[in-house]
Structures are given as C-alpha cells and as structure tokens.
CSV table of C-alpha atoms in Angstrom, one decimal:
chain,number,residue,atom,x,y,z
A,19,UNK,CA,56.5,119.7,-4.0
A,20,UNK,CA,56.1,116.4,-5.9
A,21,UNK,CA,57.5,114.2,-2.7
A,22,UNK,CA,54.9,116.1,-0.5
A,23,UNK,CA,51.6,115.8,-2.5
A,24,UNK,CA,52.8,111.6,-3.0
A,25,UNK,CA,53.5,111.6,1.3
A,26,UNK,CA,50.0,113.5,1.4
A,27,UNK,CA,48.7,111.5,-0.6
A,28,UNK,CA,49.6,108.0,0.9
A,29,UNK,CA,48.9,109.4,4.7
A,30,UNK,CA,45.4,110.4,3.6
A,31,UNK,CA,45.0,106.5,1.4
A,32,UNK,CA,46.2,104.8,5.3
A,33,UNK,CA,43.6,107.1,7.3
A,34,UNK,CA,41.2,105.6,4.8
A,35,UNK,CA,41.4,101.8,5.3
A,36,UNK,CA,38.6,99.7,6.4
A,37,UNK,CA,38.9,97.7,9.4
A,38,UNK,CA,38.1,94.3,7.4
A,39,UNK,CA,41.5,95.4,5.5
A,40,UNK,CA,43.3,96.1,8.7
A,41,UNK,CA,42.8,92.8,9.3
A,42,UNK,CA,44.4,91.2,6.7
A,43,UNK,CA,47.5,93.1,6.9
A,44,UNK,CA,48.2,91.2,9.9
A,45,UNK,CA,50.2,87.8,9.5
A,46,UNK,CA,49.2,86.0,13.0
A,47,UNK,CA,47.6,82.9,12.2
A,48,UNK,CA,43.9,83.8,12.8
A,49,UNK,CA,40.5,81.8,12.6
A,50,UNK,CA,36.8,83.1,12.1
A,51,UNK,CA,34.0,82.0,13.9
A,52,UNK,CA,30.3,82.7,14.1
A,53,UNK,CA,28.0,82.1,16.9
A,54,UNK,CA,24.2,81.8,16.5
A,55,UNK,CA,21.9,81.5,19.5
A,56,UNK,CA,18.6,80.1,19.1
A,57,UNK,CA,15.7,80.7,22.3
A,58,UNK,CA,13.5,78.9,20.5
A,59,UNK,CA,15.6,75.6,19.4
A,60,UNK,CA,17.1,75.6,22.8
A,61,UNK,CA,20.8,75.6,20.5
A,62,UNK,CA,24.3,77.2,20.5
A,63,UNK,CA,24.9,76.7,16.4
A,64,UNK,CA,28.7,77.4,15.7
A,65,UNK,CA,30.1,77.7,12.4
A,66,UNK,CA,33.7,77.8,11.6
A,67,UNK,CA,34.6,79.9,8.7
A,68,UNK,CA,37.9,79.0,7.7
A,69,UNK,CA,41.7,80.0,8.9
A,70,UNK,CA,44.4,82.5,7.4
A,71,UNK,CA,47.7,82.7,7.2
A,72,UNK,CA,49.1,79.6,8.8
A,73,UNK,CA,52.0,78.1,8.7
A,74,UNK,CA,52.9,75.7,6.0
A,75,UNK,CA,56.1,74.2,7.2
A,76,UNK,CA,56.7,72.8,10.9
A,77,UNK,CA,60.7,72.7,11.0
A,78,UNK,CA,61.8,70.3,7.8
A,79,UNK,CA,58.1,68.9,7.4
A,80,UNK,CA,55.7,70.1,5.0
A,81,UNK,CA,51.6,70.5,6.4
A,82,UNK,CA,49.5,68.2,4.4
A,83,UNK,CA,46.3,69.3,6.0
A,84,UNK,CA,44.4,71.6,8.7
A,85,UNK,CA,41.5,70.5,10.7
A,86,UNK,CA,39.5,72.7,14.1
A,87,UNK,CA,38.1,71.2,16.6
A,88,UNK,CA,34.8,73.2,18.7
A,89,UNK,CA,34.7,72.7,22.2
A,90,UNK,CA,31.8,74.3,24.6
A,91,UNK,CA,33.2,74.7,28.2
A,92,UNK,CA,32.2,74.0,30.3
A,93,UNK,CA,30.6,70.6,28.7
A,94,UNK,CA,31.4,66.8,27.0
A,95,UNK,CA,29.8,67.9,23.7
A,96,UNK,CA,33.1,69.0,21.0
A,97,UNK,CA,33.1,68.5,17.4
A,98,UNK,CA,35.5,68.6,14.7
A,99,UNK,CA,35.6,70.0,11.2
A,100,UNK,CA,37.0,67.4,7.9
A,101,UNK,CA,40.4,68.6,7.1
A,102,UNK,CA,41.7,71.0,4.4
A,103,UNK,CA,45.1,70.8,2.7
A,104,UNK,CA,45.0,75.0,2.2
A,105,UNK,CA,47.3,77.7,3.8
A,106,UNK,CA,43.5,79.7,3.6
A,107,UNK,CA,41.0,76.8,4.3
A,108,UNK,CA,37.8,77.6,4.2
A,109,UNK,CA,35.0,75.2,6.1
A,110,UNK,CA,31.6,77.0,6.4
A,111,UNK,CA,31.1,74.1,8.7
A,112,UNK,CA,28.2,74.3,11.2
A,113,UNK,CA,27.8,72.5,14.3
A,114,UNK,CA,25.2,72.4,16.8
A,115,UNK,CA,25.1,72.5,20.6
A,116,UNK,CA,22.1,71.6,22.3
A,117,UNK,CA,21.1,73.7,25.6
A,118,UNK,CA,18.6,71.8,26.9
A,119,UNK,CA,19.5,68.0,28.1
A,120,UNK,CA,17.9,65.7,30.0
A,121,UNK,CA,19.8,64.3,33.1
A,122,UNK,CA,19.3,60.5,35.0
A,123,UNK,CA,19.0,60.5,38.2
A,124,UNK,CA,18.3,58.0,41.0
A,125,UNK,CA,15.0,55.4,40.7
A,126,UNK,CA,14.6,55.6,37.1
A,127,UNK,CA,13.4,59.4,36.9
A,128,UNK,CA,15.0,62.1,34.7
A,129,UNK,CA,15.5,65.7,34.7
A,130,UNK,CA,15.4,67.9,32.0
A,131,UNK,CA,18.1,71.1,32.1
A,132,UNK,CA,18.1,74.2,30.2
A,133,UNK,CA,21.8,75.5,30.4
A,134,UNK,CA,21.7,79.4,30.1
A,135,UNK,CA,23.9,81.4,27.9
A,136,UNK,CA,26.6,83.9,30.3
A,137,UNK,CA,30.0,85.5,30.5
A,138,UNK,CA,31.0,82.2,32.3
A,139,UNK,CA,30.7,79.7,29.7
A,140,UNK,CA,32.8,79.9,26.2
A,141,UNK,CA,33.2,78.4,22.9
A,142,UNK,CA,37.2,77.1,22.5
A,143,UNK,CA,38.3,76.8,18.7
A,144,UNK,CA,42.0,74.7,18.5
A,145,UNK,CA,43.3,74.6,15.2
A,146,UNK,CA,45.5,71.6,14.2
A,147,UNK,CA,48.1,71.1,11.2
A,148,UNK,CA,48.2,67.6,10.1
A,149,UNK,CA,52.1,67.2,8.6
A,150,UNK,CA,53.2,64.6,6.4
A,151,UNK,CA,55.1,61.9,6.6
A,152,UNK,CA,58.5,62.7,4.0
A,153,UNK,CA,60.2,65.7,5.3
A,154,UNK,CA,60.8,68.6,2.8
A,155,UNK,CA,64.9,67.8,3.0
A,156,UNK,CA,66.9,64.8,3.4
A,157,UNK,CA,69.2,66.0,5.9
A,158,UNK,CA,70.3,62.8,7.4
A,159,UNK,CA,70.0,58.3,6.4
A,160,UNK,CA,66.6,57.1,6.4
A,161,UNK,CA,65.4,55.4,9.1
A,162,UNK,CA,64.6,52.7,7.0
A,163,UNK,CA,67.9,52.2,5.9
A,164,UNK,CA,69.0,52.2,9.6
A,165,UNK,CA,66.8,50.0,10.9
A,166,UNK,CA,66.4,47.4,8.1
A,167,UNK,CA,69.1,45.0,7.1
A,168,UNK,CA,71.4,45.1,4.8
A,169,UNK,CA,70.3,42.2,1.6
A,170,UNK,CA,73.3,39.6,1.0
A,171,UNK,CA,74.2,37.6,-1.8
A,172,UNK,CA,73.2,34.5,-1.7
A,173,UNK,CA,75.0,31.5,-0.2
A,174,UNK,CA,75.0,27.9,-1.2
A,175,UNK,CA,72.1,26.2,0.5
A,176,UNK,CA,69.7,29.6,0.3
A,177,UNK,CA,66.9,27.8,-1.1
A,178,UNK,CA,66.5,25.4,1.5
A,179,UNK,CA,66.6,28.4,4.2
A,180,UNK,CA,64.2,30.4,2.1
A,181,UNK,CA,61.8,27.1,2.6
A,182,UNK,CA,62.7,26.7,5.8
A,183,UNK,CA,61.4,30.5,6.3
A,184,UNK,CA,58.5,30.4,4.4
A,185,UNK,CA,57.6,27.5,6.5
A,186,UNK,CA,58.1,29.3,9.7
A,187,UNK,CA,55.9,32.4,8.7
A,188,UNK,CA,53.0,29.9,7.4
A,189,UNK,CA,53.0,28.3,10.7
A,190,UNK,CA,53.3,31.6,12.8
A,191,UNK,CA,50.5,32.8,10.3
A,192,UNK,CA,48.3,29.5,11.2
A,193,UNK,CA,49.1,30.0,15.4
A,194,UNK,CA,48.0,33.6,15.1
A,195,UNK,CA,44.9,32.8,13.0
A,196,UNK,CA,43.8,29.8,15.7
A,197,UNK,CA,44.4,32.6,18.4
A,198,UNK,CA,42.6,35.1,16.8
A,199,UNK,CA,40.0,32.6,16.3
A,200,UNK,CA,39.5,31.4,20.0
A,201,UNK,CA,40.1,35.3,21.7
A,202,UNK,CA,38.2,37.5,19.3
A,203,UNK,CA,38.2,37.9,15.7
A,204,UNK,CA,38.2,41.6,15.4
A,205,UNK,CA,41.2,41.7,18.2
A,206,UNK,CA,43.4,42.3,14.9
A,207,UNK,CA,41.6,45.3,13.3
A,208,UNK,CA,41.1,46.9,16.4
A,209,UNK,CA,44.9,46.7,17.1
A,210,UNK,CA,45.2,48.1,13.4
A,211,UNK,CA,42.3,50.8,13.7
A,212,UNK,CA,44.2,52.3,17.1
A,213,UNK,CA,47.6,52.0,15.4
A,214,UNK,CA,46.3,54.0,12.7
A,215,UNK,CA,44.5,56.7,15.2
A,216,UNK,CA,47.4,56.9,16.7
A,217,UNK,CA,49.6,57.4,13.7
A,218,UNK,CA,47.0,60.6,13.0
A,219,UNK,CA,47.6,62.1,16.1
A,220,UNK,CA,51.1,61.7,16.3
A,221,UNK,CA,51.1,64.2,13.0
A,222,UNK,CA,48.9,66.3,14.8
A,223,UNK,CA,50.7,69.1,15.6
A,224,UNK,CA,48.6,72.5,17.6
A,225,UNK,CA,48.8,76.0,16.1
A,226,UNK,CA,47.0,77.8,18.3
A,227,UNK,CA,43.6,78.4,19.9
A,228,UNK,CA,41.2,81.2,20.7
A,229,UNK,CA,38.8,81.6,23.2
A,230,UNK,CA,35.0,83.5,22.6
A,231,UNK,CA,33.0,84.2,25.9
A,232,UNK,CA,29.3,83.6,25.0
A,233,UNK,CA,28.7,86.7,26.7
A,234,UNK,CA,24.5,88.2,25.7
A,235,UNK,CA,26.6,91.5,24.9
A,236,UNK,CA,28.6,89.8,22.1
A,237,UNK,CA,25.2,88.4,20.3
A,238,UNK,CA,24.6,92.3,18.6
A,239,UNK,CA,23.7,90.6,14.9
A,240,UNK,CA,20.5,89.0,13.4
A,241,UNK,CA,21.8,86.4,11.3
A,242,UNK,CA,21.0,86.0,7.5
A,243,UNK,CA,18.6,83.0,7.8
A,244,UNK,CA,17.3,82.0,10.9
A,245,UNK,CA,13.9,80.1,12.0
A,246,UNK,CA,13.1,82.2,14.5
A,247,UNK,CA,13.2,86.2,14.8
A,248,UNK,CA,14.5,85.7,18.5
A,249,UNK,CA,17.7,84.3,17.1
A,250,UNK,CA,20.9,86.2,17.2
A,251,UNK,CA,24.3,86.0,16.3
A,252,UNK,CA,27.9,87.4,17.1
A,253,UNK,CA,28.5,87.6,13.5
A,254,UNK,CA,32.0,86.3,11.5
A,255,UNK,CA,34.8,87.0,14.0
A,256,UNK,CA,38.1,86.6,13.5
A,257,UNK,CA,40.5,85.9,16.4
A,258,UNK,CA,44.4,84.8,16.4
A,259,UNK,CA,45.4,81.8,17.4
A,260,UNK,CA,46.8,81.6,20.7
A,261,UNK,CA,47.7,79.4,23.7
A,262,UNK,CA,44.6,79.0,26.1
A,263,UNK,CA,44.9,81.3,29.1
A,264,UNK,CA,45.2,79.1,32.6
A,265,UNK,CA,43.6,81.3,34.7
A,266,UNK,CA,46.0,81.0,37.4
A,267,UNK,CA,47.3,83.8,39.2
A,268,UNK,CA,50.4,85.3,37.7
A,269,UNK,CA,50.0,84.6,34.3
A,270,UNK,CA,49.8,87.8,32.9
A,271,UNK,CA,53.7,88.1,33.8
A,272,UNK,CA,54.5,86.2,31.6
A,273,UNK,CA,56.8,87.1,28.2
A,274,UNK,CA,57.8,85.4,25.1
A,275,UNK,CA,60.8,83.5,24.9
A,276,UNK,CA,62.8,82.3,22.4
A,277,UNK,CA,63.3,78.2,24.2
A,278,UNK,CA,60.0,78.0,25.7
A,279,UNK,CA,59.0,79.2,29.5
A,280,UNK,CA,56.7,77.2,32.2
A,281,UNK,CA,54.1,77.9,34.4
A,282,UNK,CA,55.1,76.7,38.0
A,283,UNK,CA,53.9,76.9,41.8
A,284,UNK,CA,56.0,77.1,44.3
A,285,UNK,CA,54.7,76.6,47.7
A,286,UNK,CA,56.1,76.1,51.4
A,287,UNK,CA,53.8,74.0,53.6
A,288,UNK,CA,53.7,75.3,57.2
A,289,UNK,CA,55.1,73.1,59.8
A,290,UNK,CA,53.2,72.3,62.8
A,291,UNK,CA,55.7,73.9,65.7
A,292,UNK,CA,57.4,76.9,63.4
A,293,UNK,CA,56.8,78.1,60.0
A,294,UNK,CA,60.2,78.0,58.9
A,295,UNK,CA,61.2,74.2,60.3
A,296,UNK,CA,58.7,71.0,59.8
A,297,UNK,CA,57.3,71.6,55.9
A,298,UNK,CA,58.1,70.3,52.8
A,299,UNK,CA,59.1,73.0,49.5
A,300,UNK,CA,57.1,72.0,47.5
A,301,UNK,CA,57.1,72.5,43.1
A,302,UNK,CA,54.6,72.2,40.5
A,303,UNK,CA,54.6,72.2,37.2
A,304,UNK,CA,51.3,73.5,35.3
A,305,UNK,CA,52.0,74.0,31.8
A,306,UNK,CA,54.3,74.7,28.8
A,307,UNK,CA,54.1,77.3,26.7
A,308,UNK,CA,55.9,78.2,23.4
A,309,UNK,CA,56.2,80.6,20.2
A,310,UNK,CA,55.3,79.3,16.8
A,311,UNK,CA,58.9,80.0,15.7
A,312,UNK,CA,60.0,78.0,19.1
A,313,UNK,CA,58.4,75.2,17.9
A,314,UNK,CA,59.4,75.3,14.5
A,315,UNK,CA,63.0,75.4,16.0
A,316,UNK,CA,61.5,72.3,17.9
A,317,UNK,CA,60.8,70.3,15.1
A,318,UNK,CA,64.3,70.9,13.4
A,319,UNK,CA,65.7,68.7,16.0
A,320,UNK,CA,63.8,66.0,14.8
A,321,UNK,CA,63.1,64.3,18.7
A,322,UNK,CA,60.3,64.3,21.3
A,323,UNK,CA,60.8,66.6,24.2
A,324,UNK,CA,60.4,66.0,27.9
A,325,UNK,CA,60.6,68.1,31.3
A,326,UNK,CA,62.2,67.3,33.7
A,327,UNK,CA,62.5,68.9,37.8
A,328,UNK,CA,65.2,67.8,40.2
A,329,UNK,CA,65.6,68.5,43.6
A,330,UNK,CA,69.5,69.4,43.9
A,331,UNK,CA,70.8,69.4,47.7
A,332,UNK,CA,74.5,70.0,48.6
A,333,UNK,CA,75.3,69.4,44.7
A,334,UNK,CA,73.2,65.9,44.7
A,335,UNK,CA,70.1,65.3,43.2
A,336,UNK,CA,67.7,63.5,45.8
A,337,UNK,CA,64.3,63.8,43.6
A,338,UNK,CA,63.4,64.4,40.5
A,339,UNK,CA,60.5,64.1,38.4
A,340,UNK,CA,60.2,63.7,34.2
A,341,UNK,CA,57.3,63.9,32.1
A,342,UNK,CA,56.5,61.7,29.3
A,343,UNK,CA,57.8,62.2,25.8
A,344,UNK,CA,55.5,64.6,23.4
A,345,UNK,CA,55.8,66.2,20.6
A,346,UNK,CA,56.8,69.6,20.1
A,347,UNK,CA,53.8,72.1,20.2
A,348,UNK,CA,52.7,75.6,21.2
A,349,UNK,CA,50.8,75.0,24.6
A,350,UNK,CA,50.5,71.6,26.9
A,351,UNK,CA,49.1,71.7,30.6
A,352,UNK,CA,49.9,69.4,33.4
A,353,UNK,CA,48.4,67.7,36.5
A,354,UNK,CA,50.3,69.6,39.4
A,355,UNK,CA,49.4,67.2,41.6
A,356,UNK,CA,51.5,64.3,39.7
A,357,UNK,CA,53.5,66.9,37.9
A,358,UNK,CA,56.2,67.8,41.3
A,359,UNK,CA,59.1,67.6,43.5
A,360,UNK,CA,59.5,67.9,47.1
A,361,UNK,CA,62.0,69.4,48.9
A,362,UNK,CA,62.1,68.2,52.9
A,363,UNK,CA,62.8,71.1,55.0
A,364,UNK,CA,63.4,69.2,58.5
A,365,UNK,CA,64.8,72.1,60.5
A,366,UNK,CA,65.1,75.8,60.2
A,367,UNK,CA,67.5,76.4,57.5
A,368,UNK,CA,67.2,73.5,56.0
A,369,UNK,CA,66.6,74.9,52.3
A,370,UNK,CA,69.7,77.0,52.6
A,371,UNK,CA,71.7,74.3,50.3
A,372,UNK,CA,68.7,73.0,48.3
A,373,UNK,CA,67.6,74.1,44.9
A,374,UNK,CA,65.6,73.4,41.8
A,375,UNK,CA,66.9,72.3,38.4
A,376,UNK,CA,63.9,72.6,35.6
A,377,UNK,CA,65.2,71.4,31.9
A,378,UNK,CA,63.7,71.4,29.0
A,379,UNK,CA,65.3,68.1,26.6
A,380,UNK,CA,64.8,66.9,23.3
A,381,UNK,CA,65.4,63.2,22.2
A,382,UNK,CA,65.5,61.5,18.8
A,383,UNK,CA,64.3,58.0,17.8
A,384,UNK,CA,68.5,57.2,18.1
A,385,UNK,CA,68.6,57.9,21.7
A,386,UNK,CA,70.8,61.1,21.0
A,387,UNK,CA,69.7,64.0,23.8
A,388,UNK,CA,69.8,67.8,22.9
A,389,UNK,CA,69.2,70.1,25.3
A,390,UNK,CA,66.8,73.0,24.5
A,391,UNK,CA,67.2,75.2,27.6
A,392,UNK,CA,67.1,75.5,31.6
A,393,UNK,CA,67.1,77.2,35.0
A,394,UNK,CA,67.5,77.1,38.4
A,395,UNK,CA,65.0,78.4,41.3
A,396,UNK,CA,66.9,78.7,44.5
A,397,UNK,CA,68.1,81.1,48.1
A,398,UNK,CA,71.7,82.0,45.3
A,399,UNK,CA,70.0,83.0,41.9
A,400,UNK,CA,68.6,86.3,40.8
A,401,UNK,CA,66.0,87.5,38.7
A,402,UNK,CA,62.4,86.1,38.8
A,403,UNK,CA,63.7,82.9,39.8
A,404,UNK,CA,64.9,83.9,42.9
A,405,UNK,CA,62.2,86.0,43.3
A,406,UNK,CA,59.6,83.2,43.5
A,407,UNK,CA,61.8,81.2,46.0
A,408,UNK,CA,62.0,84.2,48.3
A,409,UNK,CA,58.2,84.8,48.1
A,410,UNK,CA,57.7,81.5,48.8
A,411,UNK,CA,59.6,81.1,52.2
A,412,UNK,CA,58.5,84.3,53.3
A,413,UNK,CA,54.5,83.5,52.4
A,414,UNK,CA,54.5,80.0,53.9
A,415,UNK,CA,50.9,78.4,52.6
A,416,UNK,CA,50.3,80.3,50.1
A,417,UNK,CA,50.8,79.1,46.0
A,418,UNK,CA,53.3,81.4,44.5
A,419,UNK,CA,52.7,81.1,40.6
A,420,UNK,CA,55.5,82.2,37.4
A,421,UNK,CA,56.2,82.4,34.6
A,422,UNK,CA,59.8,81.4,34.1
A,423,UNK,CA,61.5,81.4,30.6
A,424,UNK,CA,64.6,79.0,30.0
A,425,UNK,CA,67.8,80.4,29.5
C-alpha cells in the first residue's frame, strides 16, 4: 500500500509540472531570445537573454568566456553581445535593426526602403565559447620548450658575443624604425591589432545556433515597455543550439554520427551525343557537420582538421581537392563551386573503375596526421554511398544531395 500511494503520488507531482520547468530539465545548450517589432520606429529590437547549460570544457581546454552574435537575414546589419565567463550567462542585451533604409542610386538621387516583416526573413543567434590559452592537463612538452632553445653555460669570450648581439638588435631596431618611418607609422600596430584579432578568433570556437522566422504569427505578446501601443513582441524564447539548416534538398536524411558526416552533390553532366559517354562526374562538397561530443573528441587531438576528396581511377588518384586547415567546430559550409572533384567520363563505361575517396584528417602544430574518419562513393560500395552514385548515373543533370557519415 505504501509503494503505491508514493508511485501515485510522484505520477500525479510529473502530470503537474509547468512547461517553464520542463524546460530546464533538458541539458541541450539552449539560448533565449526576444523579438520586439515596432510599426511606428520602423525597427526589429532583439534582445538576447542569456544561455544555459553549455559546455565548459572543449576537449583538455577550459572556456574562459561566451559571447552571441545577432544576424538579420537576409541583410549586412549583425551585432554582437560583450562576453561572459558563466556556464549561465545572462546579457539582457538589446540591439536594434532598422527597417527602413535609404538606398543610392544613379545621378545623385536616393531611395528610401521600408523592408516588411514575413515568414521569409529570420533573426540567426550563433553562440561562441571563447577558450583559454593553458589547457586544463599537461598531457604532453610545452611548446615552448620545443620550440625555444636550450640556455648554455657560458663560454669564454661570451661577453663580447653578447655585445656583438646587442649591437645587432639595436641596429635591426634602428632599420625597422627608419622603415616604419618612410612607409607608415601605424604599419606596426596595425600588424599587432590584426595579430591580436586573429588570436581571438582562433579561440573562438561555435556551439551552436538557432534560427527564429520573423513570422507576424510569432509576434502574439505586448511587450512590458514599449513607445507605441502597435508594438509587439514574440516574448522570451528559448531555442537549442543547433547547426543552421542548408536548405538543400536531402538534408533532412541526415543522422548523427559519432566522426562527423558531410553534405555533398553528386552530379553527372549530360554529354552532347549520349547521356552515358561525353560528361564529367562531378562532386561537391557543401558543408560539415558535427556533434558537440564529436568536437570535444576533436579538440582532444590537439590539431586543425582538413577535408580532403580524391578522384581514385584504376587504384590511382588523378584529382583531388583539400580544404584549408580549421578548427574543430560543430557546423562549417563550403563554396561547391571551388569546393570539388571531377571525374572525366570519356566513353560509355568509363566510371566503371573510378571512385571517390572523402577523408576527414586532423594535423597538429608537429606535423603528426591523425585520421578521424572516411568513405568511399563509388559503382562497388553499398549503403547510402552507393546509393547516391547510382542515382546519379541514372538521373544525369540533376544534383543528387547526402548526407554521408564517416566510417
């Protein structure tokens, strides 16, 4: 009797929980984010609420801090919140999109444009952790120690190389200051300033992003304090953080994976005589995609990562393409038009030998490679990937987009 009053009980306590509760008890990283329309203003005023459970380490490096950056697409206009060193930052950070802008056109005049509020435009919210520079563990030499040289004891006749040193540098110093002087005095602090930016980014590393249509529907609430009694808002939403959809056909196929998968087009140009002979095969890559624990397994290796596509024929690779090195991170599109291999396909039954080798590589600071994960797409594999290759030959022209997950 007592074990079925406590099961009552606790069945009765769950049916009872808010939805603002239900919430919380989910551990996706998530971000809130209120949306105020003003007729009057002319205005899109975003505010940015603050984050929740996100991650505090990236592999064996500790976040330092958290910053969001606003985006109205499409537009230029994008703004971006000071950063917080919180697992639970909150911001209450407001920033302001003007609707109505005035536009230059030929012979001096200029035309003023009201840009309406519809399903078609959004507000993209991407969430970056800012890591910092000592990992948590000392797992292997510091590069320091690597890279710097080992002090000696001194020899007889040290001092007079010391002087002969110092002399040097004072006289490098001099030349660079005379250089300085006669190409630009500021060439130096720019160099530092864009060192520095770069040094930022370079911790940057994405969490996520979430995507709010500024449909009229979602505007239901009257916010708090507004000028106007036209305004409206969407009131405090809370979305997870995920990778931006592409909006290509065929991505809703695809399914987490514990290396990482890629979104790629495969597509067989028609020839001019038969649609089997004269074309080329043609792949392109369109973007990455990865887990927040893939890319924590990412960071562990303690390298930047690359992609690279080969064209294998007869067991010989004729073409390949690689991409430059990143860091790791959760989503990263590509250019598909530079982003590809071709495969010639000269006469019917050409592509009966030829396949496609996609890796995924990671490669530290020493040179060492690791390699994360790969696949093949070709006429002898199974599975999706030789699914895609057989409906590209057989739908010659047409852009046959996957999802394909390393193995």
């Amino acid at each position: 009797m007592a074990l079925a009053k406590i099961r009552n009980f606790i069945d009765n306590s769950l049916k009872t929980v808010s939805t603002p509760l239900d919430r919380t008890v989910n551990l996706e990283p998530e971000i809130g984010i209120r949306i105020m329309h003003s007729s009057n203003d002319k205005t899109l005023n975003v505010t940015v609420l603050g984050a929740r459970h996100l991650p505090q380490n990236f592999g064996f490096t500790r976040v330092n801090s958290y910053v969001v950056k606003v985006k109205l697409i499409p537009g230029k206009d994008k703004f971006e919140t000071t950063s917080r060193n919180e697992s639970w930052p909150q911001w209450n950070e407001e920033f302001v999109f003007p609707l109505r802008k005035e536009t230059k056109q030929k012979f001096g005049k200029s035309k003023v444009v009201e840009e309406e509020i519809n399903g078609s435009r959004f507000i993209v919210a991407t969430l970056y952790a800012i890591l910092e520079d000592k990992p948590l563990i000392a797992t292997e030499k510091k590069e320091s120690e690597k890279t710097s040289p080992t002090k000696e004891a001194p020899k007889k006749g040290g001092k007079k190389k010391e002087d002969q040193s110092t002399s040097s540098d004072n006289q490098e110093s001099t030349k660079n200051k005379l250089l300085s002087q006669f190409f630009g005095k500021n060439s130096d602090k720019l160099a530092e300033s864009t060192a520095t930016e770069r040094r930022a980014y370079d911790k940057r590393r994405t969490v996520g992003a979430t995507t709010i249509p500024l449909d009229p529907k979602n505007f239901v609430c009257k916010p708090p304090k507004s000028k106007h009694t036209s305004d409206v808002s969407t009131g405090d939403l809370w979305k997870p953080l995920r990778p931006i959809a592409s909006g290509i056909s065929g991505a809703e196929e695809r399914k987490e994976n514990k290396k990482g998968q890629v979104e790629l087009s495969l597509c067989l140009s028609k020839g001019e005589k038969d649609e089997d002979s004269g074309g080329q095969l043609i792949l392109s890559l369109n973007r990455l995609r990865c887990s927040l624990q893939t890319m924590h397994e990412h960071e562990g290796l303690k390298g930047q990562m690359y992609l690279k596509m080969s064209v294998v024929e007869s067991g010989r690779i004729t073409h390949f393409w690689k991409s430059d090195r990143f860091t790791p991170t959760v989503s990263m599109k590509f250019s598909p038009e530079t982003a590809r291999v071709v495969a010639d396909n000269p006469y019917k039954g050409a592509l009966n030998d030829v396949s496609f080798v996609v890796k995924f590589v990671s490669k530290n600071k020493m040179g060492k490679k690791t390699p994360v994960g790969h696949f093949v797409i070709g006429p002898d594999v199974g599975g999706a990937y030789g699914e895609q290759w057989k409906q590209a030959l057989a739908k010659p022209g047409q852009q046959i987009t996957k999802w394909q997950a390393f193995e």
